mmCIF file of C-alpha atoms in Angstrom:
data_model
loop_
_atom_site.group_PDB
_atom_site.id
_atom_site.type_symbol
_atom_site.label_atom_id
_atom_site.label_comp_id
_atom_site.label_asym_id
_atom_site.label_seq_id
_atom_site.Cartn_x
_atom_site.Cartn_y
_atom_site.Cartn_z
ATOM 1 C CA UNK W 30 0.000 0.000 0.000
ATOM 2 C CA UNK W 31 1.528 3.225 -1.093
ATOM 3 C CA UNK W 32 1.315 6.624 1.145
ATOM 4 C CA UNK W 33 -1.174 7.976 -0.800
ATOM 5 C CA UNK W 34 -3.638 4.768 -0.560
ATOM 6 C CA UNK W 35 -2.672 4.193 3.203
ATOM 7 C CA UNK W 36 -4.126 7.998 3.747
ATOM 8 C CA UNK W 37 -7.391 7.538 1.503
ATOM 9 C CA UNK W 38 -7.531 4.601 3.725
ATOM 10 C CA UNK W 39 -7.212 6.538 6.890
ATOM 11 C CA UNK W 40 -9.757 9.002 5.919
ATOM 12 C CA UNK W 41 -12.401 6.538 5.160
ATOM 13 C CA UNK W 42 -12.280 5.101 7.991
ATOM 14 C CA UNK W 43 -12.081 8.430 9.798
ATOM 15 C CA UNK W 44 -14.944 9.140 7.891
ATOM 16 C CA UNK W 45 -16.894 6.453 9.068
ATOM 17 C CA UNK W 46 -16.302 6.533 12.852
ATOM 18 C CA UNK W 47 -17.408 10.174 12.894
ATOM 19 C CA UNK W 48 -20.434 9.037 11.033
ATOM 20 C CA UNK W 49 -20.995 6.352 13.592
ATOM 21 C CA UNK W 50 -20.201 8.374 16.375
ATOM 22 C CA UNK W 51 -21.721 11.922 15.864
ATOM 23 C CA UNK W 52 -25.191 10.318 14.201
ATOM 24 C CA UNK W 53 -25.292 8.078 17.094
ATOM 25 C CA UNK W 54 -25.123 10.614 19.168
ATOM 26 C CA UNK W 55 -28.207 12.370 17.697
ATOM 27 C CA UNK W 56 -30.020 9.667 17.419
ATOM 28 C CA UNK W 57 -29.459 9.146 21.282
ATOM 29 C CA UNK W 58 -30.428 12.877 22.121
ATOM 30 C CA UNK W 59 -33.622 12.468 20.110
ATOM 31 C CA UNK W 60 -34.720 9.332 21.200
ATOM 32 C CA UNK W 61 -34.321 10.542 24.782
ATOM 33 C CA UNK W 62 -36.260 13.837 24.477
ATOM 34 C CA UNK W 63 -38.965 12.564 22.192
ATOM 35 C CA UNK W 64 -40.860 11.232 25.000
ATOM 36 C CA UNK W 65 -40.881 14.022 27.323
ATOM 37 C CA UNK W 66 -41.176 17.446 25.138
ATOM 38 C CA UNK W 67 -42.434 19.800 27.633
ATOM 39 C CA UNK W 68 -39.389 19.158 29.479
ATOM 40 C CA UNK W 69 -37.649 19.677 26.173
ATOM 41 C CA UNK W 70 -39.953 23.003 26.111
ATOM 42 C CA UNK W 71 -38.746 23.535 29.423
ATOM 43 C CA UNK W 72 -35.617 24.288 28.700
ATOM 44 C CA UNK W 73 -35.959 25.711 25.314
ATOM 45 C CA UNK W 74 -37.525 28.476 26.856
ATOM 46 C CA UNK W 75 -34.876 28.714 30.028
ATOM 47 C CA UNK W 76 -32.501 30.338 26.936
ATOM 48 C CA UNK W 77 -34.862 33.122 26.833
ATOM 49 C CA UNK W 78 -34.456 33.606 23.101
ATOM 50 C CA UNK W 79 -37.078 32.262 21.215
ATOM 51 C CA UNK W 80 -40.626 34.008 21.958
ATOM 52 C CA UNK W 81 -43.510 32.189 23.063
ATOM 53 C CA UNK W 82 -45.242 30.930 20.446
ATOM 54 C CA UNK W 83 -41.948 29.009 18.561
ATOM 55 C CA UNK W 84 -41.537 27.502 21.996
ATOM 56 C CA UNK W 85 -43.754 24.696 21.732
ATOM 57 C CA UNK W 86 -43.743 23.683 17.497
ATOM 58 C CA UNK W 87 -39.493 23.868 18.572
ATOM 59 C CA UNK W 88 -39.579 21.313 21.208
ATOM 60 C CA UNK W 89 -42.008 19.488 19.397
ATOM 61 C CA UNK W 90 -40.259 19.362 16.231
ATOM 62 C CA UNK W 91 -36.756 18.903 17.370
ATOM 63 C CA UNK W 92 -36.360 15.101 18.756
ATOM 64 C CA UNK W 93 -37.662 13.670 15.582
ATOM 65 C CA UNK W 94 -35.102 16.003 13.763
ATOM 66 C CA UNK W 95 -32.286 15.303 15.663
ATOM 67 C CA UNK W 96 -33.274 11.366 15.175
ATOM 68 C CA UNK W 97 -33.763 11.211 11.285
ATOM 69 C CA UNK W 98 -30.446 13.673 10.704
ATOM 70 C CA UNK W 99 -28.427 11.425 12.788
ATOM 71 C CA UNK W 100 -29.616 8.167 10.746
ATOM 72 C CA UNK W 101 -29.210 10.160 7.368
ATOM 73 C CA UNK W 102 -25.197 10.567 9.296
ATOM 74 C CA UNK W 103 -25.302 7.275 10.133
ATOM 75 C CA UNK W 104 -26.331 5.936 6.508
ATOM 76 C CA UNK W 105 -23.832 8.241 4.793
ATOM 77 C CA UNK W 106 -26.059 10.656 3.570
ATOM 78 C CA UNK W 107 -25.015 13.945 2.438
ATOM 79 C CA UNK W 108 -27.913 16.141 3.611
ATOM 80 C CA UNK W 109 -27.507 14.213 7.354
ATOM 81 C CA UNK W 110 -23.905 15.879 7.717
ATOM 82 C CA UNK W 111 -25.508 19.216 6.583
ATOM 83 C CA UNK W 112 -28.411 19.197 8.521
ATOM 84 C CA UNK W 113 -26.014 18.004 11.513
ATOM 85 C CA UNK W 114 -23.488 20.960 11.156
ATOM 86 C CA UNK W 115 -26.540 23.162 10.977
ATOM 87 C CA UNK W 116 -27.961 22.111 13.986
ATOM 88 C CA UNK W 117 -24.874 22.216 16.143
ATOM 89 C CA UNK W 118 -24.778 25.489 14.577
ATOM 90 C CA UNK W 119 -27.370 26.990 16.304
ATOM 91 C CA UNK W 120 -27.033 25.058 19.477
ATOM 92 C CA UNK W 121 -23.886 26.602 19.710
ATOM 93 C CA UNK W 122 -24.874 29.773 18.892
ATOM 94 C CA UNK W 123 -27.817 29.662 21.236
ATOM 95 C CA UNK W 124 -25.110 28.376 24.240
ATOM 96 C CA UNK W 125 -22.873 31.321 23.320
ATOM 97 C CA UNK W 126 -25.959 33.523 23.481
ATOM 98 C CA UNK W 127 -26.443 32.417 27.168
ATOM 99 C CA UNK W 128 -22.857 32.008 28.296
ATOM 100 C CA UNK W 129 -22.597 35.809 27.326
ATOM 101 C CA UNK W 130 -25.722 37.212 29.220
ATOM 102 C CA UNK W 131 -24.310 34.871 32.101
ATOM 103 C CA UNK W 132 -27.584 32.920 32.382
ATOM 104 C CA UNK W 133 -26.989 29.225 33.415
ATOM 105 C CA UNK W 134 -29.388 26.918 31.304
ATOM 106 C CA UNK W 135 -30.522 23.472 31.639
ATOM 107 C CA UNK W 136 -29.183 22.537 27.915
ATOM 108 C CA UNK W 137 -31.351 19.553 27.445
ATOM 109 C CA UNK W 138 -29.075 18.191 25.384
ATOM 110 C CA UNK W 139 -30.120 14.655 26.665
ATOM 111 C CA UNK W 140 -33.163 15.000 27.894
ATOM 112 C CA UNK W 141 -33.391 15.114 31.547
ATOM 113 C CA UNK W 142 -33.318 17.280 34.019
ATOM 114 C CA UNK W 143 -30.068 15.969 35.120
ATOM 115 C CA UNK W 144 -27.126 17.995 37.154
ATOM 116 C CA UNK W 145 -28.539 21.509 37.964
ATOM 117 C CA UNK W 146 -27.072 23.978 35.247
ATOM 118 C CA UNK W 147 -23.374 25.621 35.644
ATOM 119 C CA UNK W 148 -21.894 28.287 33.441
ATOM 120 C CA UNK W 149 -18.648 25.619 33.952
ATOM 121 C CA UNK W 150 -20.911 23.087 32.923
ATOM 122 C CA UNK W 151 -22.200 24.924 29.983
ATOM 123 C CA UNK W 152 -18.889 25.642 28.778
ATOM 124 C CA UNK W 153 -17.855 22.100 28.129
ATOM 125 C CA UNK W 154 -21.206 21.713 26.159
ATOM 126 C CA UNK W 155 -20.463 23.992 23.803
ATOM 127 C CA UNK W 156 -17.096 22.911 23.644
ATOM 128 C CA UNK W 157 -18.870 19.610 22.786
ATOM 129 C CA UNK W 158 -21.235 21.089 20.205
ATOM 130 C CA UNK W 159 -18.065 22.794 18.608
ATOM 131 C CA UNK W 160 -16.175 19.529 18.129
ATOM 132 C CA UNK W 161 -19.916 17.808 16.838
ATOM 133 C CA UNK W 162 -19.983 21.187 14.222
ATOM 134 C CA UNK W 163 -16.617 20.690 13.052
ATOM 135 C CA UNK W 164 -16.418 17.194 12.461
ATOM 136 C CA UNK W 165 -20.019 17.435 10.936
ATOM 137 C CA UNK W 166 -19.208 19.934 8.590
ATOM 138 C CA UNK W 167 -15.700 18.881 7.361
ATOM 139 C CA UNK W 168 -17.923 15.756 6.299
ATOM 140 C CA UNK W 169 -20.048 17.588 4.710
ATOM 141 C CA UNK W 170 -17.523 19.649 2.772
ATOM 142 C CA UNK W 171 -15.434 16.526 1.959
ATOM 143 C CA UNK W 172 -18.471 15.010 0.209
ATOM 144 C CA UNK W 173 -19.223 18.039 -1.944
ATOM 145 C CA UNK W 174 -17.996 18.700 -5.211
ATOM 146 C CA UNK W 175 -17.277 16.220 -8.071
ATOM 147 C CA UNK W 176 -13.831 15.584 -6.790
ATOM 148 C CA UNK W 177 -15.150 13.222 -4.794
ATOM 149 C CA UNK W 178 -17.558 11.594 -7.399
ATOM 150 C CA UNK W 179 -14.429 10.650 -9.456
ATOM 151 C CA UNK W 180 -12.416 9.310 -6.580
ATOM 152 C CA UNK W 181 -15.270 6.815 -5.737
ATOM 153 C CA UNK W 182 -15.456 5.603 -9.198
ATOM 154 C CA UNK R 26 -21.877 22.419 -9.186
ATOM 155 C CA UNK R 27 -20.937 22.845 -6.033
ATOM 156 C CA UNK R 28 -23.185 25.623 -5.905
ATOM 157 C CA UNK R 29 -25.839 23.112 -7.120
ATOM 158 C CA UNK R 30 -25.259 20.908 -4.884
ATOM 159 C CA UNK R 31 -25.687 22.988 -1.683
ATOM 160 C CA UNK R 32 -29.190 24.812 -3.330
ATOM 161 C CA UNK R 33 -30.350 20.909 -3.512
ATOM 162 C CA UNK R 34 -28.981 20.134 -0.174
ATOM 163 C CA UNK R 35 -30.358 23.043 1.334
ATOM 164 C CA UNK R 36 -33.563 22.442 0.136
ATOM 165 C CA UNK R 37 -33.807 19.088 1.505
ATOM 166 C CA UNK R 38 -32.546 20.518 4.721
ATOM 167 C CA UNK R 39 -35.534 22.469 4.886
ATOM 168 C CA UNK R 40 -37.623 19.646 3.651
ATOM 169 C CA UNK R 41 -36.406 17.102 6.599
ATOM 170 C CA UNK R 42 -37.027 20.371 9.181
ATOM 171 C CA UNK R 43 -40.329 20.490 8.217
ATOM 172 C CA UNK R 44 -41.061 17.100 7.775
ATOM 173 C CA UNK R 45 -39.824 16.678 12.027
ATOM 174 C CA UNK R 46 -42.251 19.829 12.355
ATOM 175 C CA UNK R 47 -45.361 17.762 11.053
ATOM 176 C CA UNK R 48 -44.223 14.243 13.037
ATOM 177 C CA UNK R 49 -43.512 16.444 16.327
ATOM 178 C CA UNK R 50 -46.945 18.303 15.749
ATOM 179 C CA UNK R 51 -48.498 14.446 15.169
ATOM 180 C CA UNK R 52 -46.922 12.633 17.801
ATOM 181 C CA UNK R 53 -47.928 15.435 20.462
ATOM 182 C CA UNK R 54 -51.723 15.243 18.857
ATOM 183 C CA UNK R 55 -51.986 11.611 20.132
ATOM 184 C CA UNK R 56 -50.385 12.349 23.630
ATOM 185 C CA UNK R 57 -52.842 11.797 26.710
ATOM 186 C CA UNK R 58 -51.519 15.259 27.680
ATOM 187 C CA UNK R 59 -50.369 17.415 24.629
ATOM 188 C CA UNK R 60 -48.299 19.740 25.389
ATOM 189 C CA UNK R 61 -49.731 23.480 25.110
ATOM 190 C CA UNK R 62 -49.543 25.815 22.220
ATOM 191 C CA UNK R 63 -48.399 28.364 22.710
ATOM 192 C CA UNK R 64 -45.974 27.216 25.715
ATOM 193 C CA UNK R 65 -46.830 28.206 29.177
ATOM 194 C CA UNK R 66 -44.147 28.333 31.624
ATOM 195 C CA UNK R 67 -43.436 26.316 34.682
ATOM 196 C CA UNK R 68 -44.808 29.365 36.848
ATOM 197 C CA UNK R 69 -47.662 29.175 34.556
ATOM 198 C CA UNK R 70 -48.835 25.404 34.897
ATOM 199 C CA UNK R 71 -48.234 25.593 38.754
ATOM 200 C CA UNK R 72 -50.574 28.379 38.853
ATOM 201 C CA UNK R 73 -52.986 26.830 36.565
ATOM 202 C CA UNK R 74 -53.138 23.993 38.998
ATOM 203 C CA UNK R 75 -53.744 26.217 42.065
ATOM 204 C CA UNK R 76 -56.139 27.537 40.240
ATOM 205 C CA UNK R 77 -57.952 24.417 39.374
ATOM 206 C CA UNK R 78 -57.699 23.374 43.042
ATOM 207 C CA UNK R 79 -58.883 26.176 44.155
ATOM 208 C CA UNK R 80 -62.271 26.521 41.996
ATOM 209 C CA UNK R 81 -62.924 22.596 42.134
ATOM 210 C CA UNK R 82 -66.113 21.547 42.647
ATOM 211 C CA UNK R 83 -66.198 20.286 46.507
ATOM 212 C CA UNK R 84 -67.742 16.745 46.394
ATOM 213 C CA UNK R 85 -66.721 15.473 43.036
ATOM 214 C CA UNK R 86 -66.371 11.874 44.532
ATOM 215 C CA UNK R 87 -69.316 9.981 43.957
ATOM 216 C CA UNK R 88 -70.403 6.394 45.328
ATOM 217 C CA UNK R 89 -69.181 5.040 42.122
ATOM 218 C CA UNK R 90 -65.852 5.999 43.626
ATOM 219 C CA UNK R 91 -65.950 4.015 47.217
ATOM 220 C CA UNK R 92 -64.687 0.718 47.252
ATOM 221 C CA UNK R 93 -65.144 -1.825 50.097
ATOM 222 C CA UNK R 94 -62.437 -3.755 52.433
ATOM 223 C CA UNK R 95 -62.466 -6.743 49.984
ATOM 224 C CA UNK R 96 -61.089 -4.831 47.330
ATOM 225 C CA UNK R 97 -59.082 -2.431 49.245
ATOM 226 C CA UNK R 98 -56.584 -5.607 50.644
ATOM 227 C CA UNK R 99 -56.481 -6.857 47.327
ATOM 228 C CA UNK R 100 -55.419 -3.775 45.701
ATOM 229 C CA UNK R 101 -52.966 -3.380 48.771
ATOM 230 C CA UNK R 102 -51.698 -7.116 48.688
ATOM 231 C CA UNK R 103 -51.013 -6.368 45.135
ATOM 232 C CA UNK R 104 -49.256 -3.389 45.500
ATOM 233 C CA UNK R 105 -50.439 -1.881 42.294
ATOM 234 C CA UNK R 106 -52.033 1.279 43.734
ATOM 235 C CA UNK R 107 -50.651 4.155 45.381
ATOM 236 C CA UNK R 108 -52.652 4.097 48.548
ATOM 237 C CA UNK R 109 -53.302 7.838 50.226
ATOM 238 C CA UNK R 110 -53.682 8.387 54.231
ATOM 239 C CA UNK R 111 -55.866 11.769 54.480
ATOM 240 C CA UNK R 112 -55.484 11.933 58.589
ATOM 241 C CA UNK R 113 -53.276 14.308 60.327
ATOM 242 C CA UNK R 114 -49.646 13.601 60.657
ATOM 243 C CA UNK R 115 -49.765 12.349 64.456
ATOM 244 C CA UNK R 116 -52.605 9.736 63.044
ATOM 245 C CA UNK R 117 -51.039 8.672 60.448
ATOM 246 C CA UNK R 118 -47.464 8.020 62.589
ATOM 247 C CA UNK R 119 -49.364 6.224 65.493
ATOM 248 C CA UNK R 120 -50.305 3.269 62.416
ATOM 249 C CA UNK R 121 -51.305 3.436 59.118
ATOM 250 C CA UNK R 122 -51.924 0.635 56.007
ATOM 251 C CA UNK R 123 -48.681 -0.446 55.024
ATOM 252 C CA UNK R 124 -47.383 1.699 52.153
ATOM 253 C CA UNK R 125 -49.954 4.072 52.449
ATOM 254 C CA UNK R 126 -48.604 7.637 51.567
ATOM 255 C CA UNK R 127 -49.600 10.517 54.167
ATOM 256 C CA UNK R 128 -51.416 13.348 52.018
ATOM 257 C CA UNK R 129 -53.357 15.210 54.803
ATOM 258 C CA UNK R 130 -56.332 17.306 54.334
ATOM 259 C CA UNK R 131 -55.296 19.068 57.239
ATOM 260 C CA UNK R 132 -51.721 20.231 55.308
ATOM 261 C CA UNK R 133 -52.579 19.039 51.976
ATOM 262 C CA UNK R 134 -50.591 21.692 50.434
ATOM 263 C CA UNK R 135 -47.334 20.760 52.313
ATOM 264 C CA UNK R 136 -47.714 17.390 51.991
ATOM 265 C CA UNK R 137 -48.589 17.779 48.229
ATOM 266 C CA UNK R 138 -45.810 19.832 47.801
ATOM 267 C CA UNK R 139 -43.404 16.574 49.282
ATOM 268 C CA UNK R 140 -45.737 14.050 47.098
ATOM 269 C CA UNK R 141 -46.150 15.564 43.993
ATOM 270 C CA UNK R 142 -43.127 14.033 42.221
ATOM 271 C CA UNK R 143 -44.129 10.622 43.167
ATOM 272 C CA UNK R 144 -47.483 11.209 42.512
ATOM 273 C CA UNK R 145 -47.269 12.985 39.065
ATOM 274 C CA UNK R 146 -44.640 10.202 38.202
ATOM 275 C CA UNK R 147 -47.942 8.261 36.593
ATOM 276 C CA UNK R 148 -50.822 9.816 36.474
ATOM 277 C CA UNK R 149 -53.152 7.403 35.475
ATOM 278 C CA UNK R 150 -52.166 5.431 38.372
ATOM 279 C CA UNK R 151 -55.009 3.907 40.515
ATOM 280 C CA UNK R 152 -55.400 5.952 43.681
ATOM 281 C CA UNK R 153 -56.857 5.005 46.953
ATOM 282 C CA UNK R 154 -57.408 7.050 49.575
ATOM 283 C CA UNK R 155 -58.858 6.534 53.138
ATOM 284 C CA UNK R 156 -58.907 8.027 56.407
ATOM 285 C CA UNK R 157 -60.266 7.229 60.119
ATOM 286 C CA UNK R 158 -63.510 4.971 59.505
ATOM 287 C CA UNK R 159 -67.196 5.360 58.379
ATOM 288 C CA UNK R 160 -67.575 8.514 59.168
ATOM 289 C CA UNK R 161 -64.916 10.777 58.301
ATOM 290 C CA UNK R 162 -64.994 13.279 55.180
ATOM 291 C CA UNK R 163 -61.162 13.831 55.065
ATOM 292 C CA UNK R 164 -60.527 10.752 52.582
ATOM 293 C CA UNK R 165 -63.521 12.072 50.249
ATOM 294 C CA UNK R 166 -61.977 15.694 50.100
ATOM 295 C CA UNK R 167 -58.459 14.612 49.356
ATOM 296 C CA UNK R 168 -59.556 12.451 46.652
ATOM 297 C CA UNK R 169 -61.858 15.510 45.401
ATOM 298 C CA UNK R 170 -58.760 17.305 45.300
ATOM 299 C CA UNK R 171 -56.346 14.436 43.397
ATOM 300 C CA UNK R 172 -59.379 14.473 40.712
ATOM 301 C CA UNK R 173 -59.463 18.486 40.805
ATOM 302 C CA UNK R 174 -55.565 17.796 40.079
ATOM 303 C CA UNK R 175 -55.755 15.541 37.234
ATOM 304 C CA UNK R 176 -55.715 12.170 38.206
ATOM 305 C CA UNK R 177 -58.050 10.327 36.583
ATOM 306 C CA UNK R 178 -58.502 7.307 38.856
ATOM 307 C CA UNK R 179 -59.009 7.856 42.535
ATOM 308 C CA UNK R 180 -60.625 5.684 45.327
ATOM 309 C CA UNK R 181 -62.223 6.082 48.502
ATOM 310 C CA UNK R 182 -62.153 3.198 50.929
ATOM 311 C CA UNK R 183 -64.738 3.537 53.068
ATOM 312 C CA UNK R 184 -63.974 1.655 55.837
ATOM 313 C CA UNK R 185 -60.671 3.554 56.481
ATOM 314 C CA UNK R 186 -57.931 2.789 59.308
ATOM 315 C CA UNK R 187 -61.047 1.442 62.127
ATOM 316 C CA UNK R 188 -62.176 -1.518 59.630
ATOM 317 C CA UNK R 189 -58.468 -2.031 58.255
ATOM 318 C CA UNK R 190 -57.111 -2.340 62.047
ATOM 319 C CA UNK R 191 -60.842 -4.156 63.040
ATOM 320 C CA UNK R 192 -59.761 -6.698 60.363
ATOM 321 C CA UNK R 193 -56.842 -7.410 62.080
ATOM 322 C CA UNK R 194 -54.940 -6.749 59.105
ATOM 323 C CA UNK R 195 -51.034 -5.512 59.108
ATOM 324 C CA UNK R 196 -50.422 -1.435 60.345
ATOM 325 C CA UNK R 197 -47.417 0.365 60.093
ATOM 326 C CA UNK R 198 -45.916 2.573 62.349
ATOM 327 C CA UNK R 199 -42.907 5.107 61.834
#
């Protein structure tokens, strides 16, 4: 196997333990808050960003997001690392949001209404969502483009 | 291409967002308890709960609701039930059905405030409260409160603690 091969190796399989990995890990944090959305509501609204009436369609609509992006991940799909990055996007965002008005949320991230809400705490989840949006979207910008296309065929 | 590519992608980004929108919106439809549109707040729901406390009708337990000392060991042998103690603290320390939860009328707000968790853990839970014997209203106004709160099945036994201990049938003391 020649240098170049051994690194189109390593990146595949790179590739495919992020894919594992990160769309497990949505798949996890949907599955967990699908079943208990006003919690999810909850803490939506403990950001104090969105106004009342996005609230509710939010918490609703999330979970089963978070679920079908991950499998898209999971399956390889384009769109899933897209729709991944973008959502880690905004999570992010939305943590930065609160980190800077020094308000201590409940993220939600997994549901429950776990360890009571730290800025310390809240720091090393958006270090987490960071690390999700950055592996998330260098998969999505590896797969676009037909450079790609003619190295798979 | 590229710039093809991310249009299309895009597109089914927004696609897939609303697509979670419209199973979120149908998954909630079919909950026993939807949540509310638009949300209310945590400060919001408790109050709406006062509130229904407070306006309840006062005697919404019927006959239909009392059940007899047959049925009450049963549902206590089987420990299936979540079995309510409406006297006063002291009462309720000197010997009370084994399990039995004290929700007072006396303090029901204090006590409700310790048992709500456990209570609101499952809702549709069967309930059965009871308090000194024959005679005494305290069981029928705690259980007219549980059903002012939302829980769908609550009992009155009858009998209360005097036929229970009369039965010579297992108290508990703490």
């Amino acid at each position: 196997m020649n240098p170049r091969e051994r690194t189109a190796a390593l990146y595949r399989w790179a590739e495919l333990a992020i894919r594992l990995v990160v769309g497990g890990v949505f798949v996890y944090a949907g599955a967990v808050k699908i079943t208990n959305p006003l919690q999810l509501a909850d803490s939506i609204w403990s950001f104090q960003i969105l106004p009342r009436p996005l609230v509710t369609p939010l918490a609703l609509a999330l979970p089963p997001f978070e679920i079908l992006a991950g499998a898209m991940l999971v399956a390889g799909w384009r769109v899933g690392a897209l729709a991944v990055a973008v959502a880690t996007a905004i999570f992010s965002a939305a943590f930065a949001s609160t980190l800077a008005r020094g308000i201590a949320v409940d993220c939600g991230c997994f549901g429950g209404a776990g360890a009571p809400a730290t800025l310390a705490g809240n720091l090393l989840e958006l270090a987490r969502d960071l690390a999700i949006l950055a592996a998330a979207a260098a998969l999505y910008v590896g797969r676009l483009g037909p450079r790609k296309e003619r190295r798979d065929a | 291409m590229r710039y093809a590519q991310c249009a299309g992608d895009a597109a089914a980004l927004a696609a897939l967002a609303a697509f979670s929108l419209a199973v979120g919106l149908a998954i909630n439809h079919f909950r026993v308890e939807p949540v509310p549109m638009p949300y209310q707040t945590q400060e919001q729901r408790l109050a709406a709960q006062l509130e229904r406390l407070i306006h309840a009708p006062a005697f919404q337990v019927t006959p239909a609701n009392f059940i007899g000392l047959g049925q009450f060991r049963a549902i206590v042998n089987s420990g299936s039930a979540v079995i309510i103690d409406a006297r006063a603290e002291p009462f309720y320390h000197d010997g009370h059905v084994p399990g039995a939860l004290n929700l007072s009328r006396e303090d029901f707000a204090r006590d409700y405030r310790r048992l709500g968790s456990v209570l609101a853990k499952d809702r549709g839970k069967q309930i059965v409260v009871y308090c000194s014997g024959q005679d005494c209203h305290d069981s029928r106004m705690v259980a007219s409160a549980l059903l002012s709160l939302g829980f769908q099945r609550v009992e009155v036994f009858t009998g209360g603690f005097e036929a229970w201990s009369r039965a010579g049938m297992p108290v508990s003391r703490k």
